[in-house]
């Protein structure tokens, strides 16, 4: 599989999901959270809504470097697929925030009344395990700097 094919396969998987786990850390503190997201394939980023006063929100403000996973649950080992990633999260403001909020609320209309900030998680490194392509198949993508 070429790098372009790997990227398209990864993007297709991420776009079909809507929940991810994020792991934020700072100094000697680490905390996980589960969040809904909208995928922006053009920028290889996840758009999310979360409270900066939550434990993971506080850690993200202190250190924007995060890690996470996106996975589907399957009892059949041959059907297991999932993503592990590292990235950098930023709280959006201004026009970027308005555009991202509109995209997020279109996918999750219940969020229309929420007053929480919108964040963008820029994926930097992605590893996808896809047993549908053969047991233990791993696809990799890294952002060009």
XYZ file of N, CA, C and O in Angstrom:
580
model
N 0.859 -1.178 0.000
C 0.000 0.000 0.000
C 0.903 1.238 0.000
O 1.821 1.335 0.799
N 0.623 2.181 -0.895
C 1.428 3.400 -0.984
C 1.104 4.315 0.205
O 0.043 4.169 0.841
N 1.962 5.292 0.504
C 1.655 6.242 1.583
C 0.325 6.974 1.356
O -0.427 7.201 2.301
N 0.026 7.315 0.113
C -1.237 8.000 -0.185
C -2.432 7.084 0.089
O -3.452 7.526 0.618
N -2.318 5.807 -0.259
C -3.386 4.844 0.007
C -3.569 4.630 1.507
O -4.689 4.501 1.987
N -2.440 4.571 2.234
C -2.518 4.436 3.690
C -3.258 5.618 4.302
O -4.133 5.449 5.145
N -2.902 6.830 3.858
C -3.545 8.032 4.375
C -5.043 7.991 4.095
O -5.859 8.258 4.994
N -5.438 7.663 2.886
C -6.868 7.604 2.536
C -7.601 6.559 3.381
O -8.730 6.790 3.820
N -6.967 5.427 3.619
C -7.572 4.371 4.434
C -7.771 4.858 5.875
O -8.836 4.663 6.459
N -6.757 5.502 6.416
C -6.829 6.058 7.775
C -7.919 7.127 7.841
O -8.738 7.138 8.765
N -7.948 8.026 6.882
C -8.953 9.097 6.863
C -10.371 8.534 6.780
O -11.270 9.017 7.465
N -10.552 7.525 5.961
C -11.881 6.905 5.818
C -12.337 6.320 7.155
O -13.467 6.516 7.574
N -11.427 5.640 7.851
C -11.767 5.054 9.149
C -12.125 6.151 10.161
O -13.156 6.082 10.827
N -11.279 7.157 10.285
C -11.519 8.223 11.266
C -12.835 8.939 10.972
O -13.593 9.260 11.889
N -13.135 9.171 9.704
C -14.361 9.903 9.351
C -15.625 9.102 9.652
O -16.691 9.685 9.820
N -15.511 7.789 9.735
C -16.681 6.945 10.021
C -16.963 6.786 11.514
O -17.994 6.239 11.886
N -16.055 7.241 12.346
C -16.232 7.145 13.795
C -16.668 8.519 14.326
O -16.693 9.495 13.599
N -16.955 8.601 15.627
C -17.342 9.897 16.195
C -16.943 10.072 17.660
O -17.207 11.103 18.249
N -16.298 9.067 18.244
C -15.873 9.141 19.649
C -14.402 8.757 19.725
O -13.961 7.818 19.066
N -13.654 9.477 20.545
C -12.256 9.121 20.767
C -11.903 9.293 22.232
O -12.601 9.961 22.990
N -10.811 8.647 22.618
C -10.256 8.826 23.962
C -9.034 9.699 23.831
O -8.219 9.516 22.928
N -8.926 10.651 24.738
C -7.790 11.568 24.740
C -7.057 11.408 26.070
O -7.683 11.159 27.108
N -5.753 11.525 26.027
C -4.924 11.408 27.215
C -4.082 12.675 27.309
O -3.225 12.926 26.467
N -4.378 13.470 28.320
C -3.681 14.741 28.526
C -2.750 14.585 29.729
O -3.046 13.834 30.669
N -1.643 15.320 29.696
C -0.681 15.210 30.808
C 0.070 16.523 30.991
O 0.216 17.323 30.058
N 0.538 16.722 32.210
C 1.397 17.859 32.530
C 2.112 17.526 33.830
O 1.485 17.067 34.791
N 3.410 17.780 33.841
C 4.254 17.412 34.979
C 4.016 15.938 35.308
O 4.216 15.098 34.467
N 3.558 15.625 36.507
C 3.361 14.220 36.881
C 1.889 13.837 36.910
O 1.528 12.817 37.484
N 1.046 14.648 36.267
C -0.379 14.344 36.218
C -0.748 13.886 34.814
O -0.267 14.431 33.821
N -1.625 12.893 34.749
C -2.147 12.403 33.479
C -3.617 12.080 33.692
O -4.014 11.661 34.787
N -4.430 12.346 32.661
C -5.858 12.083 32.794
C -6.462 11.750 31.434
O -6.188 12.431 30.447
N -7.319 10.719 31.379
C -8.011 10.389 30.132
C -9.397 11.011 30.088
O -9.962 11.388 31.118
N -9.945 11.089 28.906
C -11.329 11.534 28.724
C -11.836 10.943 27.410
O -11.050 10.617 26.519
N -13.133 10.833 27.314
C -13.775 10.391 26.086
C -14.566 11.570 25.535
O -15.309 12.214 26.272
N -14.383 11.864 24.264
C -15.021 13.025 23.646
C -15.602 12.651 22.281
O -15.090 11.766 21.595
N -16.627 13.388 21.893
C -17.150 13.310 20.534
C -16.283 14.194 19.653
O -15.741 15.200 20.107
N -16.179 13.837 18.384
C -15.393 14.654 17.465
C -16.011 14.667 16.075
O -16.795 13.807 15.706
N -15.586 15.655 15.322
C -15.814 15.738 13.883
C -14.435 15.755 13.257
O -13.545 16.480 13.718
N -14.262 14.986 12.215
C -12.960 14.873 11.557
C -12.853 15.846 10.397
O -13.743 15.922 9.548
N -11.763 16.596 10.362
C -11.435 17.476 9.236
C -10.283 16.806 8.482
O -9.126 16.906 8.896
N -10.605 16.123 7.400
C -9.590 15.363 6.670
C -8.563 16.266 5.987
O -7.405 15.877 5.837
N -8.977 17.462 5.595
C -8.037 18.368 4.913
C -6.887 18.774 5.825
O -5.748 18.881 5.397
N -7.198 19.011 7.100
C -6.155 19.418 8.040
C -5.698 18.263 8.934
O -4.854 18.467 9.802
N -6.239 17.065 8.719
C -5.953 15.897 9.562
C -6.084 16.288 11.034
O -5.148 16.207 11.828
N -7.287 16.743 11.383
C -7.521 17.165 12.757
C -8.912 16.756 13.221
O -9.816 16.537 12.416
N -9.045 16.661 14.524
C -10.313 16.361 15.169
C -10.837 17.640 15.799
O -10.087 18.351 16.470
N -12.109 17.937 15.577
C -12.762 19.084 16.194
C -13.561 18.541 17.379
O -14.343 17.600 17.220
N -13.359 19.122 18.552
C -14.035 18.651 19.748
C -14.516 19.814 20.590
O -14.066 20.946 20.433
N -15.426 19.512 21.476
C -15.954 20.491 22.419
C -15.698 19.938 23.812
O -16.064 18.791 24.097
N -15.045 20.723 24.658
C -14.820 20.268 26.025
C -14.560 21.458 26.944
O -14.182 22.541 26.490
N -14.762 21.231 28.203
C -14.636 22.265 29.229
C -13.173 22.437 29.639
O -12.543 21.476 30.076
N -12.627 23.646 29.523
C -11.238 23.860 29.932
C -11.040 23.704 31.445
O -9.911 23.568 31.909
N -12.130 23.685 32.211
C -12.017 23.508 33.654
C -12.101 22.048 34.085
O -11.926 21.743 35.262
N -12.383 21.146 33.136
C -12.352 19.716 33.460
C -10.897 19.324 33.714
O -9.966 20.064 33.373
N -10.684 18.161 34.288
C -9.310 17.723 34.578
C -8.488 17.640 33.291
O -7.380 18.179 33.216
N -9.028 16.990 32.257
C -8.264 16.891 31.011
C -8.136 18.248 30.334
O -7.110 18.551 29.734
N -9.148 19.112 30.474
C -9.077 20.452 29.911
C -7.969 21.286 30.548
O -7.218 21.980 29.859
N -7.854 21.199 31.860
C -6.791 21.920 32.565
C -5.414 21.443 32.108
O -4.498 22.245 31.893
N -5.276 20.129 31.948
C -3.996 19.583 31.498
C -3.697 19.969 30.059
O -2.545 20.255 29.717
N -4.719 20.025 29.205
C -4.521 20.432 27.810
C -4.090 21.893 27.720
O -3.284 22.253 26.863
N -4.636 22.726 28.586
C -4.238 24.140 28.607
C -2.776 24.252 29.032
O -1.999 25.019 28.451
N -2.388 23.459 30.023
C -1.009 23.501 30.524
C -0.019 22.871 29.544
O 1.128 23.304 29.446
N -0.461 21.850 28.809
C 0.406 21.150 27.865
C -0.446 20.662 26.695
O -1.189 19.689 26.847
N -0.344 21.291 25.545
C -1.204 20.931 24.413
C -0.835 19.610 23.723
O -1.551 19.165 22.833
N 0.274 18.991 24.116
C 0.660 17.707 23.526
C -0.185 16.595 24.152
O -0.155 16.400 25.365
N -0.942 15.887 23.311
C -1.843 14.844 23.795
C -1.645 13.570 22.981
O -0.990 13.572 21.934
N -2.232 12.500 23.484
C -2.271 11.230 22.771
C -3.700 10.726 22.854
O -4.501 11.228 23.650
N -4.024 9.736 22.028
C -5.378 9.220 22.083
C -5.577 7.990 21.247
O -4.654 7.496 20.580
N -6.820 7.514 21.296
C -7.212 6.337 20.532
C -8.605 6.527 19.948
O -9.428 7.254 20.505
N -8.828 5.868 18.835
C -10.153 5.753 18.227
C -10.291 4.271 17.898
O -9.427 3.715 17.217
N -11.353 3.647 18.392
C -11.485 2.221 18.110
C -12.940 1.796 18.059
O -13.809 2.446 18.622
N -13.149 0.720 17.352
C -14.457 0.081 17.312
C -14.351 -1.203 18.122
O -13.275 -1.781 18.240
N -15.455 -1.619 18.678
C -15.479 -2.829 19.491
C -15.921 -4.004 18.628
O -16.946 -3.930 17.962
N -15.142 -5.064 18.641
C -15.470 -6.253 17.879
C -15.000 -7.479 18.640
O -13.878 -7.504 19.153
N -15.849 -8.475 18.718
C -15.462 -9.734 19.354
C -14.592 -10.566 18.422
O -13.808 -11.381 18.870
N -14.743 -10.336 17.119
C -13.973 -11.099 16.140
C -12.618 -10.439 15.933
O -12.536 -9.289 15.480
N -11.563 -11.135 16.261
C -10.208 -10.586 16.141
C -9.923 -10.130 14.715
O -9.257 -9.121 14.497
N -10.470 -10.842 13.741
C -10.216 -10.499 12.339
C -10.860 -9.173 11.926
O -10.535 -8.625 10.876
N -11.758 -8.632 12.763
C -12.465 -7.395 12.445
C -11.939 -6.186 13.221
O -12.429 -5.076 13.068
N -10.941 -6.385 14.069
C -10.430 -5.305 14.915
C -9.776 -4.222 14.065
O -8.961 -4.497 13.186
N -10.174 -2.989 14.350
C -9.575 -1.806 13.734
C -9.437 -0.741 14.824
O -10.286 -0.647 15.709
N -8.406 0.060 14.735
C -8.254 1.145 15.695
C -7.096 2.050 15.355
O -6.214 1.697 14.577
N -7.151 3.213 15.950
C -6.150 4.261 15.725
C -5.496 4.611 17.063
O -6.173 4.727 18.084
N -4.205 4.791 17.037
C -3.461 5.396 18.142
C -2.815 6.648 17.559
O -2.326 6.615 16.426
N -2.827 7.740 18.326
C -2.275 8.973 17.766
C -1.614 9.830 18.829
O -1.868 9.695 20.015
N -0.758 10.728 18.324
C -0.208 11.831 19.106
C -0.542 13.097 18.347
O -0.625 13.089 17.118
N -0.734 14.189 19.078
C -1.035 15.440 18.407
C -0.956 16.612 19.342
O -0.563 16.492 20.507
N -1.361 17.746 18.819
C -1.323 18.998 19.562
C -2.705 19.636 19.480
O -3.277 19.761 18.394
N -3.224 20.044 20.631
C -4.570 20.591 20.686
C -4.512 22.099 20.909
O -3.620 22.595 21.606
N -5.430 22.812 20.276
C -5.514 24.257 20.482
C -6.977 24.658 20.634
O -7.865 24.102 19.998
N -7.198 25.622 21.509
C -8.542 26.182 21.684
C -8.743 27.207 20.577
O -7.928 28.122 20.406
N -9.834 27.073 19.832
C -10.074 27.955 18.699
C -10.789 29.230 19.137
O -11.564 29.224 20.090
N -10.529 30.295 18.376
C -11.161 31.588 18.636
C -11.522 32.234 17.305
O -11.030 31.851 16.250
N -12.375 33.237 17.376
C -12.713 34.040 16.204
C -13.399 33.241 15.117
O -14.228 32.368 15.370
N -13.024 33.548 13.878
C -13.653 32.912 12.721
C -13.411 31.402 12.679
O -14.301 30.629 12.331
N -12.187 30.978 13.059
C -11.888 29.542 13.097
C -12.839 28.829 14.059
O -13.343 27.746 13.758
N -13.081 29.450 15.192
C -13.967 28.859 16.194
C -15.389 28.778 15.654
O -16.071 27.756 15.807
N -15.864 29.825 15.006
C -17.228 29.844 14.474
C -17.437 28.773 13.410
O -18.459 28.078 13.401
N -16.473 28.626 12.508
C -16.572 27.609 11.461
C -16.542 26.200 12.049
O -17.334 25.332 11.658
N -15.645 25.979 12.998
C -15.534 24.661 13.625
C -16.778 24.342 14.452
O -17.262 23.208 14.446
N -17.314 25.323 15.153
C -18.528 25.114 15.958
C -19.709 24.734 15.055
O -20.481 23.835 15.363
N -19.829 25.407 13.918
C -20.911 25.097 12.982
C -20.784 23.654 12.482
O -21.778 22.920 12.408
N -19.573 23.246 12.165
C -19.323 21.879 11.709
C -19.659 20.878 12.813
O -20.334 19.870 12.568
N -19.236 21.168 14.022
C -19.476 20.279 15.163
C -20.973 20.170 15.461
O -21.501 19.069 15.653
N -21.657 21.287 15.477
C -23.091 21.295 15.803
C -23.937 20.677 14.693
O -25.024 20.163 14.965
N -23.451 20.718 13.476
C -24.165 20.040 12.384
C -24.133 18.531 12.620
O -25.104 17.833 12.389
N -23.002 18.018 13.098
C -22.875 16.579 13.373
C -23.564 16.195 14.677
O -24.134 15.123 14.804
N -23.494 17.095 15.677
C -24.081 16.819 16.997
C -25.008 17.979 17.373
O -24.619 18.876 18.128
N -26.235 18.008 16.851
C -27.155 19.122 17.099
C -27.418 19.400 18.577
O -27.707 20.530 18.940
N -27.280 18.399 19.421
C -27.489 18.610 20.851
C -26.496 19.646 21.412
O -26.768 20.286 22.428
N -25.390 19.854 20.735
C -24.363 20.797 21.186
C -24.708 22.254 20.876
O -23.992 23.160 21.312
N -25.794 22.492 20.142
C -26.162 23.864 19.769
C -26.333 24.778 20.979
O -26.017 25.963 20.902
N -26.810 24.243 22.077
C -27.042 25.075 23.263
C -25.842 25.100 24.213
O -25.844 25.868 25.169
N -24.851 24.289 23.949
C -23.671 24.228 24.829
C -22.822 25.486 24.669
O -22.633 25.990 23.570
N -22.320 25.966 25.754
C -21.477 27.171 25.738
C -19.999 26.830 25.955
O -19.209 27.677 26.355
N -19.643 25.584 25.680
C -18.265 25.148 25.873
C -17.397 25.554 24.687
O -17.888 25.677 23.562
N -16.111 25.725 24.917
C -15.208 26.085 23.816
C -15.006 24.924 22.839
O -15.191 23.766 23.173
N -14.600 25.307 21.656
C -14.276 24.363 20.585
C -12.750 24.293 20.467
O -12.064 25.318 20.525
N -12.260 23.080 20.280
C -10.824 22.817 20.181
C -10.535 22.097 18.877
O -11.396 21.418 18.333
N -9.313 22.222 18.419
C -8.863 21.478 17.250
C -7.628 20.685 17.640
O -6.651 21.250 18.131
N -7.698 19.387 17.432
C -6.584 18.501 17.747
C -5.909 18.115 16.435
O -6.483 17.386 15.627
N -4.725 18.655 16.215
C -3.961 18.393 14.988
C -3.220 17.077 15.167
O -2.352 16.972 16.038
N -3.585 16.090 14.370
C -2.917 14.796 14.447
C -1.512 14.923 13.863
O -1.350 15.456 12.762
N -0.513 14.466 14.592
C 0.867 14.526 14.121
C 1.401 13.157 13.722
O 2.127 13.033 12.740
N 1.083 12.143 14.512
C 1.489 10.765 14.231
C 0.279 9.868 14.430
O -0.395 9.971 15.455
N 0.042 9.003 13.451
C -1.086 8.080 13.526
C -0.596 6.679 13.195
O 0.157 6.490 12.237
N -1.031 5.727 14.021
C -0.813 4.314 13.720
C -2.181 3.652 13.719
O -2.929 3.782 14.683
N -2.510 2.981 12.629
C -3.771 2.267 12.542
C -3.502 0.780 12.502
O -2.690 0.311 11.707
N -4.185 0.044 13.369
C -4.190 -1.414 13.311
C -5.465 -1.795 12.570
O -6.549 -1.336 12.929
N -5.322 -2.608 11.532
C -6.491 -3.021 10.755
C -6.378 -4.503 10.408
O -5.775 -4.870 9.405
N -6.965 -5.329 11.261
C -6.929 -6.769 11.029
C -7.781 -7.187 9.847
O -7.650 -8.305 9.356
N -8.656 -6.292 9.355
C -9.434 -6.607 8.158
C -8.513 -6.734 6.936
O -8.859 -7.373 5.956
N -7.346 -6.099 7.005
C -6.365 -6.181 5.928
C -5.400 -7.352 6.124
O -4.499 -7.550 5.319
N -5.572 -8.080 7.208
C -4.671 -9.174 7.574
C -4.251 -8.988 9.015
O -4.013 -7.852 9.459
N -4.185 -10.076 9.751
C -3.893 -10.001 11.181
C -2.610 -9.211 11.451
O -1.573 -9.475 10.866
N -2.741 -8.215 12.326
C -1.586 -7.423 12.730
C -1.150 -6.356 11.743
O -0.081 -5.763 11.915
N -1.953 -6.082 10.720
C -1.579 -5.054 9.738
C -1.588 -3.678 10.395
O -2.546 -3.306 11.062
N -0.508 -2.943 10.205
C -0.379 -1.603 10.775
C -0.073 -0.611 9.657
O 0.787 -0.848 8.821
N -0.813 0.495 9.686
C -0.607 1.585 8.734
C -0.118 2.796 9.522
O -0.603 3.057 10.628
N 0.806 3.542 8.952
C 1.387 4.690 9.652
C 1.255 5.959 8.812
O 1.356 5.913 7.580
N 1.064 7.070 9.515
C 1.053 8.386 8.873
C 1.700 9.371 9.844
O 1.435 9.355 11.050
N 2.557 10.247 9.307
C 3.208 11.298 10.088
C 3.055 12.618 9.335
O 3.288 12.666 8.116
N 2.669 13.665 10.081
C 2.536 14.991 9.477
C 3.889 15.494 9.015
O 4.887 15.398 9.725
N 3.923 16.042 7.800
C 5.134 16.713 7.306
C 5.208 18.072 7.985
O 4.223 18.790 8.061
N 6.366 18.433 8.464
C 6.506 19.747 9.127
C 6.747 20.852 8.173
O 7.066 20.968 7.171
